[in-house]
GROMACS .gro file of C-alpha atoms in nm:
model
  276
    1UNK     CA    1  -0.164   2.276   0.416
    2UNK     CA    2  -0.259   2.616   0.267
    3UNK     CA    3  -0.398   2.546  -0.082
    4UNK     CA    4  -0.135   2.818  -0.239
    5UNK     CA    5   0.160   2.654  -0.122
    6UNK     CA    6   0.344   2.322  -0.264
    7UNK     CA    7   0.451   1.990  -0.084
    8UNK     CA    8   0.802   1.903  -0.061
    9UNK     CA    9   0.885   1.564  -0.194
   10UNK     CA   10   1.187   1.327  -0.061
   11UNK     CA   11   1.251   1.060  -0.382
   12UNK     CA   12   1.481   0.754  -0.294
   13UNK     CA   13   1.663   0.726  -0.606
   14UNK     CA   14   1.845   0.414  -0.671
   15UNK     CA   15   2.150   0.393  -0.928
   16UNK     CA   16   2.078   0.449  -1.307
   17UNK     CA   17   1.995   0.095  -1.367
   18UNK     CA   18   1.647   0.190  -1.209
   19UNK     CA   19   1.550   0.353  -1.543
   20UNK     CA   20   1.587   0.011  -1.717
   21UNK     CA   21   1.411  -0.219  -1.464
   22UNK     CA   22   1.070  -0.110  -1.482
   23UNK     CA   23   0.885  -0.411  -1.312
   24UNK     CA   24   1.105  -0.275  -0.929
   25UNK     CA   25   0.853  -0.180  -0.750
   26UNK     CA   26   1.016   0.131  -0.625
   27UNK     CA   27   1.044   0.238  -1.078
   28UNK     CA   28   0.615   0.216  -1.072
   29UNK     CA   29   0.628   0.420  -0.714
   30UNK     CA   30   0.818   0.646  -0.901
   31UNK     CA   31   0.583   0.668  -1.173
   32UNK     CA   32   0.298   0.737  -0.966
   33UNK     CA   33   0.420   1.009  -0.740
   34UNK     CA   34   0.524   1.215  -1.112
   35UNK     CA   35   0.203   1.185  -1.227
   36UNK     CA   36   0.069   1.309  -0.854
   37UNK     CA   37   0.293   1.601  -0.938
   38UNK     CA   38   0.226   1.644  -1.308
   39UNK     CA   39  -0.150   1.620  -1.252
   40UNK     CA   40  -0.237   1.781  -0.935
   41UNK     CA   41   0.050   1.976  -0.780
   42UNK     CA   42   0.140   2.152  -1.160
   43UNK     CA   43   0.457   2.375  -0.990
   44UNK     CA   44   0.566   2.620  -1.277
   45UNK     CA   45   0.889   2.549  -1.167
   46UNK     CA   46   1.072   2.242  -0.967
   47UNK     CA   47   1.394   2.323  -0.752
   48UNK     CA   48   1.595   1.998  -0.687
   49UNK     CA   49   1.868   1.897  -0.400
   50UNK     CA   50   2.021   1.585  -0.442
   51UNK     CA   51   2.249   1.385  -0.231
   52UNK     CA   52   2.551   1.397  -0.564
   53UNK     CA   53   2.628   1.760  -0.534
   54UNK     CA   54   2.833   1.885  -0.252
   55UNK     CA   55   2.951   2.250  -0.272
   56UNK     CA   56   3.160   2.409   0.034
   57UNK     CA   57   3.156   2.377   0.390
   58UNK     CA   58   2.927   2.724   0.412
   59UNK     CA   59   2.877   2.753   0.053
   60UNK     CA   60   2.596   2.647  -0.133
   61UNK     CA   61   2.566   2.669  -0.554
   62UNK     CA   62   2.280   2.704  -0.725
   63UNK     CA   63   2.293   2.578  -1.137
   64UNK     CA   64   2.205   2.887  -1.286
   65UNK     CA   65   2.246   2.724  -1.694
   66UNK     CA   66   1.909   2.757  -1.881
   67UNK     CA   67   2.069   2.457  -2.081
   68UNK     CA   68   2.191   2.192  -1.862
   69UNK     CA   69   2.362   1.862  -1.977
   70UNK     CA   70   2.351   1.513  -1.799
   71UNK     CA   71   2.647   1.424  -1.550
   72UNK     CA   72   2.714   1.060  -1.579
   73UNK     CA   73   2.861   1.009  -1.202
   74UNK     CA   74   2.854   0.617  -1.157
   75UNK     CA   75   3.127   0.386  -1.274
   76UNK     CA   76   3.137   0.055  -1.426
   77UNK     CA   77   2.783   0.003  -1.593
   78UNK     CA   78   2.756  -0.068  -1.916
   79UNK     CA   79   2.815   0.164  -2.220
   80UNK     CA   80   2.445   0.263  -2.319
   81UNK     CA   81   2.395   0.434  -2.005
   82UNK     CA   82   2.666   0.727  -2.028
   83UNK     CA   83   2.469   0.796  -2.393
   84UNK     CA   84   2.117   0.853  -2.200
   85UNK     CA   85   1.937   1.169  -2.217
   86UNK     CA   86   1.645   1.381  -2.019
   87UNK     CA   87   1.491   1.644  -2.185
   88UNK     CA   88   1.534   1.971  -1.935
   89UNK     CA   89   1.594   2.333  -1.948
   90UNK     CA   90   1.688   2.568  -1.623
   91UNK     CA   91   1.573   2.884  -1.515
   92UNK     CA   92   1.789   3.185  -1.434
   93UNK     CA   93   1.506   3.379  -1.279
   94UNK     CA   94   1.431   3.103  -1.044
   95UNK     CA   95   1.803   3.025  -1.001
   96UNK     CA   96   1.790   3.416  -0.883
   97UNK     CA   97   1.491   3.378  -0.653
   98UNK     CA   98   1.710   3.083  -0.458
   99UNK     CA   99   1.983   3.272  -0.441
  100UNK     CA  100   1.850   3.616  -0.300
  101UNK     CA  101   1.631   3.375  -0.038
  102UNK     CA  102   1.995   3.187   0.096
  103UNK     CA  103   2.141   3.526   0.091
  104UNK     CA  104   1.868   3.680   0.304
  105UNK     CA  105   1.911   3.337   0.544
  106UNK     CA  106   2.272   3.467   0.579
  107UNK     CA  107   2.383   3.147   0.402
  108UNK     CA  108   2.674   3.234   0.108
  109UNK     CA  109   2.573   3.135  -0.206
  110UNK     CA  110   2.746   3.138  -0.571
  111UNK     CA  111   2.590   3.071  -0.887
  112UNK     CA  112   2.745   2.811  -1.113
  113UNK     CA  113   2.716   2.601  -1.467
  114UNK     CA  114   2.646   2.286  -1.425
  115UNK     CA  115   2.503   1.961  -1.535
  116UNK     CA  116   2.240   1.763  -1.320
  117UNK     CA  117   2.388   1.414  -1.168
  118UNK     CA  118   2.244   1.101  -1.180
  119UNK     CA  119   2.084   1.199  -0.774
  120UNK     CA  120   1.796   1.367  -1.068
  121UNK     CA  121   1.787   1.276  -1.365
  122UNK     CA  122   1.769   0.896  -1.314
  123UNK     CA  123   1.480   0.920  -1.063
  124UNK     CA  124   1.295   1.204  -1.341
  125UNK     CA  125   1.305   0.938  -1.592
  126UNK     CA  126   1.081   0.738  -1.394
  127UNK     CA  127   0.916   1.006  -1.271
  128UNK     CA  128   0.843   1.248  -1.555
  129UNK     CA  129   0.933   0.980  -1.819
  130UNK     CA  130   1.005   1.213  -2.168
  131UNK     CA  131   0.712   1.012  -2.344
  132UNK     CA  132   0.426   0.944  -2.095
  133UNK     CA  133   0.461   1.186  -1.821
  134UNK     CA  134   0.681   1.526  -1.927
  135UNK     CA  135   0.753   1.780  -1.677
  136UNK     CA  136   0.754   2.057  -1.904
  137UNK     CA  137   0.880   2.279  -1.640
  138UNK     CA  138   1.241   2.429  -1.577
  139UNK     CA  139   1.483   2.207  -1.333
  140UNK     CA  140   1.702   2.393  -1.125
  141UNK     CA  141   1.952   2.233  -0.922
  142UNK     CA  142   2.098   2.355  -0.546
  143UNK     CA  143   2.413   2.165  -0.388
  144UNK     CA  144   2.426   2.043  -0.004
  145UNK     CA  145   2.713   2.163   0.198
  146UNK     CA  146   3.043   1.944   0.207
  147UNK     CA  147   2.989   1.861   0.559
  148UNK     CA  148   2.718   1.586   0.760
  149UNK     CA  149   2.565   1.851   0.959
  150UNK     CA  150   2.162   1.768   0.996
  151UNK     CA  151   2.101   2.140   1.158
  152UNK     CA  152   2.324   2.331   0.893
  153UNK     CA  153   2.096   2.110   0.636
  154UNK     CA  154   1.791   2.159   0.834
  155UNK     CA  155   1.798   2.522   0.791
  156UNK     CA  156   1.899   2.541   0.422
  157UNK     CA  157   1.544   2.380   0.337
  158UNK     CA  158   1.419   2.682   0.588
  159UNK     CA  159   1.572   2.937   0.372
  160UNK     CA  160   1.424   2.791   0.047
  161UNK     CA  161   1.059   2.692   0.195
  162UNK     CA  162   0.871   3.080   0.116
  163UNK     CA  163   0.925   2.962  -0.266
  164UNK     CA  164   0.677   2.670  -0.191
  165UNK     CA  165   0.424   3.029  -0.202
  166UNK     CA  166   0.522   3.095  -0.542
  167UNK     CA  167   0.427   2.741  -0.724
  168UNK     CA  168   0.815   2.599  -0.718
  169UNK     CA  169   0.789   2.288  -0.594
  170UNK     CA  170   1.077   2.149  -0.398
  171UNK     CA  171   1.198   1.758  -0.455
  172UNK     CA  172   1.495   1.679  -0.236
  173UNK     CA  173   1.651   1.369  -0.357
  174UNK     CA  174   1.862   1.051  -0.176
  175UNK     CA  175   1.813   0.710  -0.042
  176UNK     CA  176   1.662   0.612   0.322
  177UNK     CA  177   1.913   0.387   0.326
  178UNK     CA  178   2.228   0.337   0.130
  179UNK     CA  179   2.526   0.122   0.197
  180UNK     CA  180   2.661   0.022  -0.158
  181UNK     CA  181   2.966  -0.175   0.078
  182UNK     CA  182   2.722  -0.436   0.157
  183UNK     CA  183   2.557  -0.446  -0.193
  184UNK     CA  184   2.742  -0.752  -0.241
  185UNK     CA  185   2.653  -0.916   0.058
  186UNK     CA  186   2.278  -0.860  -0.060
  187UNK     CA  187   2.323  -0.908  -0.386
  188UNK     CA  188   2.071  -1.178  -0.528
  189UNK     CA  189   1.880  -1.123  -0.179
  190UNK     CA  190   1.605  -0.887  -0.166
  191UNK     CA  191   1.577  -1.001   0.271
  192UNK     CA  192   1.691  -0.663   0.422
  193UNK     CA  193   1.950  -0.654   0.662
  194UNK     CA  194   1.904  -0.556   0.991
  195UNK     CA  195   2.012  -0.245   1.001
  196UNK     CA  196   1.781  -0.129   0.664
  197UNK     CA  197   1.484  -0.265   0.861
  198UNK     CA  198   1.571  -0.046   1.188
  199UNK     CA  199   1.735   0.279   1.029
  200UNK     CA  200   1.415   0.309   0.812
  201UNK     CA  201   1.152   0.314   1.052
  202UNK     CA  202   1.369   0.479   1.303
  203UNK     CA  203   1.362   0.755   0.978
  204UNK     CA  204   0.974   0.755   0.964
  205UNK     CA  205   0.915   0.813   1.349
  206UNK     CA  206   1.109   1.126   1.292
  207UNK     CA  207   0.976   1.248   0.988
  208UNK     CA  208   0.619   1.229   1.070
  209UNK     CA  209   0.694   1.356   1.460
  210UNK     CA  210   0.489   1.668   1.520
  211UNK     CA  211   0.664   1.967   1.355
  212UNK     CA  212   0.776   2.152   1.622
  213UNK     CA  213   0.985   1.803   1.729
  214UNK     CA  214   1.105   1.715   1.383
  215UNK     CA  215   1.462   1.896   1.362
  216UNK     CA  216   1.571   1.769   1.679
  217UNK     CA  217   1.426   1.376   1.613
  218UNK     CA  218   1.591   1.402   1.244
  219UNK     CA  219   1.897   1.511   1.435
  220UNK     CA  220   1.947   1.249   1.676
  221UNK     CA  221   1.906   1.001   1.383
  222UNK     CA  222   2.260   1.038   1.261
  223UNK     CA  223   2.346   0.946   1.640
  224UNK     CA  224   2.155   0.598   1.605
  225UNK     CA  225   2.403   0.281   1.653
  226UNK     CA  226   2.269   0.188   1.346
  227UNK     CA  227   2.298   0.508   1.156
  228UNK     CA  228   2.683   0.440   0.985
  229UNK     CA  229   2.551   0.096   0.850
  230UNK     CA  230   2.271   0.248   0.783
  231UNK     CA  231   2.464   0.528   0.600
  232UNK     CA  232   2.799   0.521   0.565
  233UNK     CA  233   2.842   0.853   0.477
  234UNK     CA  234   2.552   1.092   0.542
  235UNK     CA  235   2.497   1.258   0.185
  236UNK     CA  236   2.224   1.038   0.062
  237UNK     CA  237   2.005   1.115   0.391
  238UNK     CA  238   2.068   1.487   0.456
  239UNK     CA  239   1.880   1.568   0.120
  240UNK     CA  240   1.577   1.455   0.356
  241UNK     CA  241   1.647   1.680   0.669
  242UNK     CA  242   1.679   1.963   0.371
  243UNK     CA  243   1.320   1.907   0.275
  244UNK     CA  244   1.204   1.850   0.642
  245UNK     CA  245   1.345   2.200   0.688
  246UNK     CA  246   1.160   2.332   0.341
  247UNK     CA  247   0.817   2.210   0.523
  248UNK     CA  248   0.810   2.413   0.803
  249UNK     CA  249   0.433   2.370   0.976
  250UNK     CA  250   0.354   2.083   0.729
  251UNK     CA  251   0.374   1.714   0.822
  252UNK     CA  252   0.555   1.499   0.681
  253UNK     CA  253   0.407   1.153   0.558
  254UNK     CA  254   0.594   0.840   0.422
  255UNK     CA  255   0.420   0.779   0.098
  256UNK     CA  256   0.619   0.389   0.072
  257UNK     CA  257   0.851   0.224   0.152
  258UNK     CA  258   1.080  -0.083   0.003
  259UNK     CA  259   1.317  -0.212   0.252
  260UNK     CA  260   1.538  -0.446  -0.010
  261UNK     CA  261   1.918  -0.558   0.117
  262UNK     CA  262   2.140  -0.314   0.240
  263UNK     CA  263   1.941  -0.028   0.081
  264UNK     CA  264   1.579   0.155   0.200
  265UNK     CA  265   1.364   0.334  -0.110
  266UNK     CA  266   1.107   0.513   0.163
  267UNK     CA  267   0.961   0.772  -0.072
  268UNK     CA  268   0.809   1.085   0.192
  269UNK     CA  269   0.603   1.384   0.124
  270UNK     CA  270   0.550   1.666   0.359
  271UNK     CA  271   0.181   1.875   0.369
  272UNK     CA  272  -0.089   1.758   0.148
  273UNK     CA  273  -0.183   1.826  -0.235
  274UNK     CA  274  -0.447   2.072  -0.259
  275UNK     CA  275  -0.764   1.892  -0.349
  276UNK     CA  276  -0.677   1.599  -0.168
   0.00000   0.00000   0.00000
């Protein structure tokens, strides 16, 4: 990796509860791949795609707000956690930059207001907890496209990856795997099923494939027998063919992974930190 340019990071990022059970294994990953970024990366800006934000079928938004409130998108938890907060502030200049690059990609793009969902600011938390580990830098959010197309998504991380030059890191955020149907089959049993066990290293073979193989290996994945159990819908594993696509020459590398019931919390990063 050329020392001027950032990694890409794919978080697996759980439901909100994650920010309250800090002995999971996957809250302390968390933790440690911030400070990684905090402490050795240091973007001056982070631009974030996560699997809760689904603009049109060829239309991507970009959160242009300099203040940005929390989205509380999850039902049926208790009342404390539609009161939590995260400390953030956007960036209209960077907001901008996005914009002109998925312009220049062809792709149509329109700025918006919004908040960010739960897809970020429950994974920052543990990440860039407020107290310990601050980001201090401006968020701004990008949708996905409304459709499960891993080439459409593939090249929207393309038209994005020449900010990587600039010091804006790129953090694309979903699950490896996520079936909330069978959540209650699991429930109370961490043994993964067989479909988390096969999905998710069916996922690393085709992340950390040479390069030049990657978009057509991530491709075929959503073709697996497994994939629909795997993934019922596709929106919490595209934001990972998004940051494949941000990586271009870079490889990528599964930092860890937690195979736990019906759900996968592989944690990837493509090219290296510089110093490393």
């Amino acid at each position: 990796m050329s020392s001027d340019r950032t990694p890409v990071y794919f978080l697996s990022h759980g439901g909100p509860d994650i920010i309250y059970d800090v002995d999971h294994p996957a809250y302390r990953k968390l933790q440690q791949i911030g400070k990684e970024i905090t402490t050795k990366v240091k973007p001056k800006t982070v631009v974030v795609f996560s699997a809760h934000w689904q603009a049109g079928k060829a239309e991507i938004q970009v959160n242009t707000a300099e203040a940005t409130d929390l989205i509380y998108d999850f039902y049926g938890f208790p009342s404390h956690y539609y009161k939590e907060k995260y400390p953030n502030v956007g960036s209209k200049e960077v907001a901008e930059k996005v914009m002109t690059s998925l312009s220049n990609a062809g792709i149509q793009v329109k700025g918006v207001k919004r908040g960010l969902d739960h897809g970020v600011w429950a994974c920052f938390k543990c990440a860039f907890a407020p107290d310990e580990n601050p980001l201090n830098v401006p968020i701004v959010q990008v949708s996905l496209f409304n459709t499960e197309d891993p080439d459409q998504h593939y090249r929207l991380g393309k038209a994005v990856s020449g900010l990587r030059e600039e010091n804006i890191l790129i953090i694309v955020s979903g699950m490896a795997v996520h079936n909330l149907r069978d959540l209650g089959v699991s429930f109370g049993n961490h043994k993964p099923m067989p479909y988390t066990t096969s999905f998710d290293e069916a996922l690393k073979d085709a992340v950390t494939v040479k390069p030049a193989e990657r978009e057509q290996k991530m491709a075929e994945l959503l073709k697996r027998r497994d994939a629909r159990q795997a993934h019922p819908t596709f929106d919490h594993l595209l934001p990972i063919h998004v940051g494949a696509g941000a990586a271009g020459n870079d490889l990528g590398k599964q930092l860890w992974t937690l195979q736990e019931g019906s759900m996968s919390w592989a944690q990837y990063r493509f090219g290296e930190v510089a110093g490393n």
